[in-house]
mmCIF file of C-alpha atoms in Angstrom:
data_model
loop_
_atom_site.group_PDB
_atom_site.id
_atom_site.type_symbol
_atom_site.label_atom_id
_atom_site.label_comp_id
_atom_site.label_asym_id
_atom_site.label_seq_id
_atom_site.Cartn_x
_atom_site.Cartn_y
_atom_site.Cartn_z
ATOM 1 C CA MET D 1 7.762 -24.774 -2.113
ATOM 2 C CA LYS D 2 4.268 -24.591 -3.620
ATOM 3 C CA PHE D 3 1.442 -22.355 -2.498
ATOM 4 C CA VAL D 4 -0.919 -24.083 -0.073
ATOM 5 C CA ASP D 5 -3.988 -22.338 -1.528
ATOM 6 C CA SER D 6 -5.106 -22.353 -5.147
ATOM 7 C CA HIS D 7 -6.863 -18.967 -4.956
ATOM 8 C CA ILE D 8 -6.903 -16.122 -2.460
ATOM 9 C CA LYS D 9 -8.915 -12.945 -2.103
ATOM 10 C CA VAL D 10 -7.257 -9.550 -1.776
ATOM 11 C CA LYS D 11 -9.191 -6.346 -1.194
ATOM 12 C CA SER D 12 -9.498 -4.488 -4.483
ATOM 13 C CA ASN D 13 -9.070 -1.142 -2.729
ATOM 14 C CA TRP D 14 -5.454 -2.115 -2.062
ATOM 15 C CA PHE D 15 -4.928 -1.076 -5.681
ATOM 16 C CA ASP D 16 -6.484 2.359 -5.390
ATOM 17 C CA LYS D 17 -3.930 5.118 -5.789
ATOM 18 C CA GLY D 18 -2.371 5.942 -2.438
ATOM 19 C CA ASN D 19 -3.771 2.878 -0.705
ATOM 20 C CA THR D 20 -2.106 -0.319 0.561
ATOM 21 C CA PHE D 21 -0.125 -1.302 -2.546
ATOM 22 C CA SER D 22 1.173 2.256 -2.995
ATOM 23 C CA LYS D 23 2.333 2.256 0.625
ATOM 24 C CA VAL D 24 4.003 -1.170 0.814
ATOM 25 C CA GLY D 25 5.267 -1.517 -2.768
ATOM 26 C CA ALA D 26 5.590 -4.425 -5.194
ATOM 27 C CA ASP D 27 8.321 -6.294 -3.301
ATOM 28 C CA ALA D 28 6.383 -6.285 -0.032
ATOM 29 C CA PHE D 29 3.253 -7.390 -1.877
ATOM 30 C CA LEU D 30 5.187 -10.370 -3.253
ATOM 31 C CA LEU D 31 6.356 -11.166 0.278
ATOM 32 C CA TYR D 32 2.727 -11.081 1.420
ATOM 33 C CA LEU D 33 1.727 -13.578 -1.273
ATOM 34 C CA THR D 34 4.703 -15.749 -0.301
ATOM 35 C CA LEU D 35 3.180 -16.191 3.152
ATOM 36 C CA TYR D 36 0.470 -18.314 1.507
ATOM 37 C CA ARG D 37 3.084 -21.034 1.008
ATOM 38 C CA TYR D 38 2.893 -21.474 4.784
ATOM 39 C CA HIS D 39 -0.849 -21.151 5.374
ATOM 40 C CA ILE D 40 -2.210 -23.240 8.279
ATOM 41 C CA TYR D 41 -5.786 -24.423 7.835
ATOM 42 C CA ASN D 42 -8.479 -24.824 10.508
ATOM 43 C CA GLN D 43 -7.534 -21.659 12.357
ATOM 44 C CA ASP D 44 -9.872 -18.891 13.498
ATOM 45 C CA LYS D 45 -7.787 -16.414 11.528
ATOM 46 C CA CYS D 46 -5.714 -16.631 8.353
ATOM 47 C CA THR D 47 -2.470 -17.831 9.959
ATOM 48 C CA PHE D 48 0.970 -18.746 8.612
ATOM 49 C CA ALA D 49 3.805 -20.643 10.286
ATOM 50 C CA THR D 50 7.202 -19.724 8.887
ATOM 51 C CA SER D 51 10.573 -18.099 9.589
ATOM 52 C CA MET D 52 12.499 -15.190 8.135
ATOM 53 C CA LYS D 53 15.001 -17.613 6.646
ATOM 54 C CA MET D 54 12.255 -19.538 4.841
ATOM 55 C CA LEU D 55 10.715 -16.329 3.477
ATOM 56 C CA LYS D 56 14.136 -15.204 2.268
ATOM 57 C CA LYS D 57 14.613 -18.476 0.432
ATOM 58 C CA GLU D 58 11.271 -18.284 -1.380
ATOM 59 C CA THR D 59 11.432 -14.610 -2.366
ATOM 60 C CA GLY D 60 15.103 -14.502 -3.295
ATOM 61 C CA PHE D 61 15.570 -11.275 -1.321
ATOM 62 C CA THR D 62 18.465 -10.809 1.083
ATOM 63 C CA ILE D 63 17.710 -11.473 4.731
ATOM 64 C CA ASP D 64 17.972 -7.761 5.528
ATOM 65 C CA LYS D 65 15.565 -6.818 2.757
ATOM 66 C CA THR D 66 13.150 -9.575 3.778
ATOM 67 C CA LYS D 67 13.088 -8.207 7.332
ATOM 68 C CA GLU D 68 12.616 -4.661 6.075
ATOM 69 C CA LEU D 69 9.684 -5.634 3.817
ATOM 70 C CA PHE D 70 8.155 -7.774 6.566
ATOM 71 C CA LYS D 71 8.186 -4.833 8.966
ATOM 72 C CA ILE D 72 6.567 -2.644 6.300
ATOM 73 C CA LEU D 73 3.671 -5.116 6.115
ATOM 74 C CA ILE D 74 3.361 -4.924 9.884
ATOM 75 C CA ARG D 75 3.549 -1.118 9.891
ATOM 76 C CA TYR D 76 0.644 -0.797 7.476
ATOM 77 C CA LYS D 77 -1.389 -3.424 9.334
ATOM 78 C CA VAL D 78 -1.398 -5.959 6.526
ATOM 79 C CA ILE D 79 -0.103 -8.623 8.942
ATOM 80 C CA GLN D 80 0.757 -9.104 12.584
ATOM 81 C CA CYS D 81 3.460 -11.378 13.962
ATOM 82 C CA SER D 82 4.174 -13.325 17.136
ATOM 83 C CA VAL D 83 7.701 -11.895 17.310
ATOM 84 C CA THR D 84 7.835 -8.987 19.757
ATOM 85 C CA ARG D 85 11.609 -8.571 20.194
ATOM 86 C CA TRP D 86 13.362 -8.447 16.837
ATOM 87 C CA ASP D 87 16.698 -7.824 18.522
ATOM 88 C CA ARG D 88 16.426 -11.322 20.021
ATOM 89 C CA TYR D 89 14.967 -13.060 16.974
ATOM 90 C CA GLU D 90 17.101 -15.600 15.106
ATOM 91 C CA ASP D 91 16.573 -15.763 11.321
ATOM 92 C CA ASP D 92 15.516 -19.423 11.434
ATOM 93 C CA GLY D 93 13.274 -18.899 14.458
ATOM 94 C CA PHE D 94 9.658 -20.063 14.251
ATOM 95 C CA MET D 95 7.020 -17.349 14.029
ATOM 96 C CA LEU D 96 3.256 -17.184 13.587
ATOM 97 C CA VAL D 97 1.934 -14.560 11.205
ATOM 98 C CA THR D 98 -1.690 -13.467 10.814
ATOM 99 C CA ALA D 99 -3.214 -11.685 7.826
ATOM 100 C CA LEU D 100 -5.219 -8.689 9.028
ATOM 101 C CA ASP D 101 -6.767 -6.770 6.146
ATOM 102 C CA LEU D 102 -8.828 -9.525 4.523
ATOM 103 C CA PRO D 103 -12.139 -9.002 2.691
ATOM 104 C CA ASN D 104 -15.214 -9.941 4.698
ATOM 105 C CA THR D 105 -17.591 -12.024 2.555
ATOM 106 C CA LYS D 106 -20.758 -14.033 2.877
ATOM 107 C CA ARG D 107 -21.939 -16.963 0.806
ATOM 108 C CA GLU D 108 -24.881 -16.095 -1.439
ATOM 109 C CA LYS D 109 -26.756 -17.743 -4.274
ATOM 110 C CA GLY D 110 -27.106 -16.110 -7.678
ATOM 111 C CA ASN D 111 -30.076 -16.056 -10.035
ATOM 112 C CA LYS D 112 -28.819 -19.189 -11.777
ATOM 113 C CA GLY D 113 -28.352 -21.066 -8.529
ATOM 114 C CA ASN D 114 -24.585 -20.659 -8.453
ATOM 115 C CA GLU D 115 -23.047 -19.792 -5.111
ATOM 116 C CA TYR D 116 -20.487 -17.035 -4.756
ATOM 117 C CA ASP D 117 -18.694 -15.039 -2.065
ATOM 118 C CA ALA D 118 -20.357 -11.641 -1.853
ATOM 119 C CA PRO D 119 -18.568 -8.713 -0.196
ATOM 120 C CA VAL D 120 -20.301 -7.599 2.987
ATOM 121 C CA THR D 121 -19.489 -3.886 2.522
ATOM 122 C CA ASP D 122 -18.106 -1.716 -0.258
ATOM 123 C CA ALA D 123 -14.690 -1.928 1.407
ATOM 124 C CA ASP D 124 -14.794 -5.736 1.034
ATOM 125 C CA HIS D 125 -14.818 -5.866 -2.767
ATOM 126 C CA TYR D 126 -11.998 -8.171 -3.742
ATOM 127 C CA ILE D 127 -9.738 -9.518 -6.446
ATOM 128 C CA SER D 128 -9.476 -13.293 -6.802
ATOM 129 C CA ILE D 129 -5.820 -14.218 -7.381
ATOM 130 C CA ASP D 130 -4.928 -17.587 -8.887
ATOM 131 C CA LEU D 131 -1.780 -18.572 -6.982
ATOM 132 C CA LYS D 132 -0.996 -21.418 -9.377
ATOM 133 C CA LEU D 133 -0.899 -18.863 -12.159
ATOM 134 C CA MET D 134 1.292 -16.608 -10.020
ATOM 135 C CA GLN D 135 3.665 -19.539 -9.572
ATOM 136 C CA TYR D 136 3.700 -19.892 -13.355
ATOM 137 C CA TYR D 137 4.646 -16.212 -13.584
ATOM 138 C CA LEU D 138 7.538 -16.695 -11.161
ATOM 139 C CA ASP D 139 8.716 -19.926 -12.778
ATOM 140 C CA ASN D 140 8.925 -18.147 -16.132
ATOM 141 C CA GLY D 141 10.992 -15.189 -15.035
ATOM 142 C CA LEU D 142 8.254 -12.706 -14.169
ATOM 143 C CA GLY D 143 8.239 -10.961 -10.815
ATOM 144 C CA CYS D 144 6.461 -8.720 -8.372
ATOM 145 C CA SER D 145 5.797 -5.934 -10.885
ATOM 146 C CA GLU D 146 3.952 -8.212 -13.304
ATOM 147 C CA ILE D 147 1.980 -9.766 -10.443
ATOM 148 C CA ALA D 148 0.892 -6.302 -9.288
ATOM 149 C CA PHE D 149 -0.046 -5.441 -12.874
ATOM 150 C CA TYR D 150 -2.130 -8.637 -13.063
ATOM 151 C CA CYS D 151 -4.032 -7.557 -9.936
ATOM 152 C CA LEU D 152 -4.664 -4.063 -11.274
ATOM 153 C CA ILE D 153 -6.058 -5.367 -14.572
ATOM 154 C CA ARG D 154 -8.260 -7.814 -12.650
ATOM 155 C CA LYS D 155 -9.603 -4.942 -10.571
ATOM 156 C CA TYR D 156 -10.537 -2.800 -13.555
ATOM 157 C CA SER D 157 -11.899 -5.469 -15.892
ATOM 158 C CA ASN D 158 -15.479 -4.388 -15.590
ATOM 159 C CA ASN D 159 -17.638 -6.232 -18.094
ATOM 160 C CA ASN D 160 -18.700 -9.734 -19.087
ATOM 161 C CA GLU D 161 -15.738 -10.022 -21.461
ATOM 162 C CA ARG D 162 -13.380 -9.018 -18.638
ATOM 163 C CA LYS D 163 -11.767 -6.255 -20.716
ATOM 164 C CA CYS D 164 -9.881 -3.369 -19.156
ATOM 165 C CA TRP D 165 -9.743 0.057 -20.837
ATOM 166 C CA MET D 166 -7.492 1.732 -18.313
ATOM 167 C CA SER D 167 -4.836 3.871 -19.969
ATOM 168 C CA ILE D 168 -1.093 3.290 -19.734
ATOM 169 C CA ASN D 169 -0.746 6.629 -17.937
ATOM 170 C CA LYS D 170 -3.365 5.732 -15.348
ATOM 171 C CA MET D 171 -1.904 2.254 -14.781
ATOM 172 C CA ALA D 172 1.555 3.714 -14.262
ATOM 173 C CA ASP D 173 0.260 6.426 -11.939
ATOM 174 C CA THR D 174 -1.739 3.967 -9.828
ATOM 175 C CA LEU D 175 1.077 1.437 -9.444
ATOM 176 C CA GLY D 176 3.842 4.007 -9.099
ATOM 177 C CA PHE D 177 5.654 2.689 -12.181
ATOM 178 C CA SER D 178 6.929 4.609 -15.193
ATOM 179 C CA ASN D 179 4.952 4.581 -18.446
ATOM 180 C CA ASP D 180 7.837 2.752 -20.096
ATOM 181 C CA LYS D 181 7.731 0.013 -17.467
ATOM 182 C CA VAL D 182 4.001 -0.479 -18.055
ATOM 183 C CA HIS D 183 4.569 -0.513 -21.840
ATOM 184 C CA LYS D 184 7.169 -3.224 -21.415
ATOM 185 C CA MET D 185 4.867 -5.307 -19.198
ATOM 186 C CA VAL D 186 2.082 -5.065 -21.779
ATOM 187 C CA HIS D 187 4.522 -6.294 -24.424
ATOM 188 C CA THR D 188 5.994 -9.020 -22.227
ATOM 189 C CA LEU D 189 2.664 -10.452 -21.094
ATOM 190 C CA ASN D 190 1.395 -10.479 -24.682
ATOM 191 C CA ARG D 191 4.560 -12.175 -25.925
ATOM 192 C CA MET D 192 4.275 -14.768 -23.167
ATOM 193 C CA ARG D 193 0.580 -15.159 -24.053
ATOM 194 C CA LEU D 194 -0.621 -14.296 -20.578
ATOM 195 C CA MET D 195 -2.624 -11.312 -21.771
ATOM 196 C CA GLY D 196 -4.316 -10.120 -24.935
ATOM 197 C CA SER D 197 -4.199 -6.409 -25.825
ATOM 198 C CA GLU D 198 -6.210 -5.178 -28.772
ATOM 199 C CA TYR D 199 -6.004 -1.804 -30.500
ATOM 200 C CA ARG D 200 -9.421 -0.216 -30.929
ATOM 201 C CA GLN D 201 -9.914 2.839 -33.147
ATOM 202 C CA ASN D 202 -11.050 5.789 -31.068
ATOM 203 C CA GLY D 203 -11.429 8.649 -33.561
ATOM 204 C CA THR D 204 -8.715 11.113 -34.602
ATOM 205 C CA ARG D 205 -6.546 13.737 -32.979
ATOM 206 C CA THR D 206 -4.658 16.684 -34.474
ATOM 207 C CA ILE D 207 -1.047 16.979 -33.359
ATOM 208 C CA ASN D 208 1.128 19.810 -34.703
ATOM 209 C CA GLY D 209 -1.444 20.441 -37.396
ATOM 210 C CA VAL D 210 -1.445 16.814 -38.558
ATOM 211 C CA LYS D 211 -4.518 14.626 -38.125
ATOM 212 C CA LYS D 212 -3.667 11.183 -36.772
ATOM 213 C CA MET D 213 -5.709 8.134 -35.922
ATOM 214 C CA SER D 214 -6.359 7.710 -32.238
ATOM 215 C CA TYR D 215 -6.504 4.264 -30.647
ATOM 216 C CA ARG D 216 -7.186 2.812 -27.262
ATOM 217 C CA PHE D 217 -6.134 -0.505 -25.836
ATOM 218 C CA GLU D 218 -8.505 -3.197 -24.625
ATOM 219 C CA HIS D 219 -6.620 -5.503 -22.279
ATOM 220 C CA VAL D 220 -7.706 -8.986 -21.241
ATOM 221 C CA ILE D 221 -5.550 -10.578 -18.552
ATOM 222 C CA PHE D 222 -5.704 -14.373 -18.451
ATOM 223 C CA GLY D 223 -6.814 -14.916 -14.880
ATOM 224 C CA ASN D 224 -6.764 -18.674 -14.282
ATOM 225 C CA ILE D 225 -4.214 -21.399 -14.928
ATOM 226 C CA THR D 226 -6.935 -23.942 -15.746
ATOM 227 C CA THR D 227 -8.190 -21.963 -18.753
ATOM 228 C CA LEU D 228 -4.837 -20.572 -19.875
ATOM 229 C CA ASP D 229 -4.499 -22.796 -22.944
ATOM 230 C CA SER D 230 -8.004 -22.100 -24.218
ATOM 231 C CA LEU D 231 -7.600 -18.339 -23.770
ATOM 232 C CA ARG D 232 -4.261 -18.419 -25.535
ATOM 233 C CA GLU D 233 -5.947 -20.068 -28.487
ATOM 234 C CA SER D 234 -8.844 -17.589 -28.443
ATOM 235 C CA PHE D 235 -6.507 -14.577 -28.469
ATOM 236 C CA LYS D 236 -3.849 -16.080 -30.756
ATOM 237 C CA SER D 237 -4.578 -13.888 -33.780
ATOM 238 C CA ILE D 238 -4.732 -10.701 -31.699
ATOM 239 C CA ILE D 239 -1.446 -11.442 -29.921
ATOM 240 C CA ASP D 240 0.290 -12.539 -33.126
ATOM 241 C CA LYS D 241 -0.779 -9.269 -34.745
ATOM 242 C CA ASN D 242 0.599 -7.286 -31.814
ATOM 243 C CA ILE D 243 3.952 -9.063 -31.892
ATOM 244 C CA LYS D 244 4.279 -8.556 -35.634
ATOM 245 C CA LYS D 245 3.437 -4.858 -35.294
ATOM 246 C CA TRP D 246 5.790 -4.267 -32.365
ATOM 247 C CA ASP D 247 8.659 -6.147 -34.012
ATOM 248 C CA LYS D 248 8.202 -4.088 -37.158
ATOM 249 C CA GLN D 249 8.216 -0.844 -35.181
ATOM 250 C CA LYS D 250 11.293 -1.921 -33.247
ATOM 251 C CA GLU D 251 13.122 -2.852 -36.421
ATOM 252 C CA ARG D 252 12.323 0.545 -37.921
ATOM 253 C CA LYS D 253 13.500 2.363 -34.795
ATOM 254 C CA ASN D 254 16.728 0.362 -34.747
ATOM 255 C CA LYS D 255 17.476 1.577 -38.267
ATOM 256 C CA VAL D 256 16.773 5.207 -37.511
ATOM 257 C CA LYS D 257 17.155 5.829 -33.798
ATOM 258 C CA THR D 258 15.156 8.927 -32.914
ATOM 259 C CA SER D 259 14.969 8.594 -29.141
ATOM 260 C CA VAL D 260 17.383 10.731 -27.136
ATOM 261 C CA ASN D 261 17.521 7.919 -24.614
ATOM 262 C CA PRO D 262 18.423 4.535 -26.157
ATOM 263 C CA PHE D 263 17.114 2.738 -23.080
ATOM 264 C CA ILE D 264 13.543 3.999 -23.468
ATOM 265 C CA ASP D 265 11.247 1.423 -25.037
ATOM 266 C CA ASP D 266 8.754 3.418 -27.122
ATOM 267 C CA GLU D 267 7.572 0.640 -29.417
ATOM 268 C CA LEU D 268 3.950 1.556 -28.794
ATOM 269 C CA ASN D 269 4.374 5.111 -30.075
ATOM 270 C CA SER D 270 4.517 4.657 -33.827
ATOM 271 C CA ASP D 271 4.397 7.632 -36.180
ATOM 272 C CA ASP D 272 0.758 7.139 -37.110
ATOM 273 C CA ILE D 273 -0.749 5.891 -33.839
ATOM 274 C CA VAL D 274 -1.828 7.904 -30.829
ATOM 275 C CA ILE D 275 -2.743 5.935 -27.715
ATOM 276 C CA GLU D 276 -5.730 7.762 -26.290
ATOM 277 C CA GLU D 277 -6.077 8.445 -22.561
ATOM 278 C CA GLN D 278 -9.060 6.496 -21.237
ATOM 279 C CA GLU D 279 -11.004 7.423 -18.126
ATOM 280 C CA ASP D 280 -14.231 5.441 -18.646
ATOM 281 C CA TYR D 281 -13.487 2.539 -16.314
ATOM 282 C CA GLU D 282 -14.859 1.289 -13.031
ATOM 283 C CA PRO D 283 -13.673 -1.451 -10.683
ATOM 284 C CA LEU D 284 -15.081 -4.925 -11.187
ATOM 285 C CA ASN D 285 -17.801 -5.573 -8.630
ATOM 286 C CA ASP D 286 -19.682 -8.340 -10.437
ATOM 287 C CA TYR D 287 -19.024 -11.362 -8.204
ATOM 288 C CA LEU D 288 -21.817 -13.449 -9.723
ATOM 289 C CA ASN D 289 -19.510 -14.231 -12.643
ATOM 290 C CA MET D 290 -16.243 -14.057 -10.727
ATOM 291 C CA SER D 291 -15.837 -17.612 -9.499
ATOM 292 C CA ASP D 292 -12.457 -19.305 -9.381
ATOM 293 C CA ASP D 293 -13.513 -21.297 -12.455
ATOM 294 C CA ASN D 294 -14.286 -18.211 -14.543
ATOM 295 C CA PRO D 295 -12.126 -18.386 -17.699
ATOM 296 C CA PHE D 296 -10.887 -14.848 -17.105
#
């Protein structure tokens, strides 16, 4: 079943460390997005008509896990539900669900005459999520972790080029993932041409008496399905270079395995590259250029 909406807005503070995403987790966040397959228009509130059985079918979770995740969303006041007695609820029973923690916006006109949804308060800053692109993620084997990663990069892409300089360590810490999991997602999204990550020289560092080049990543997540092909073409050389580099590193490591744990993917940590910790980032608050048609 397709999403009813093409784009939705999610509060960007959900992806602050310790806030909503940290509390509910990636699986529950996916369940929340799944509700938008059942969105009912022309209601006073953002309302969904569905059943636990239908949600189970779309997420692929077991019925017990679907119920557990659904109750987590209720507990943290992300949604409310018409069901009051779960001990009497049948899995295919109709229920109305309402989204609670939505950004409050007002329509404003920019300097160039373009209209945009401006957040009313600082707590209403939002991320625009392209649900058609999220469906593309799911159709191509990606899941809730990659979708959460997409949202985090969108939040911290804070310039006209929509580049994110957030470090691997900080991404992992914010999402509650391991560094290796974030590394793998960077690789996967580049290989699938859903993101472009470019090494930028950032000076040198001395490690064990040896001076090594220090680099930082600049990440650009491809934010909209309508501009996906053009962005893939624009970042083709950067992504091709990454894949070639990572394949070469992996081949070298396969010949001489140095990791004590063969299941750790440390392709990014070559002998002559140090990925520098970056702290100079701020959330994206520029809504004048953040329309649903923005290429990023």
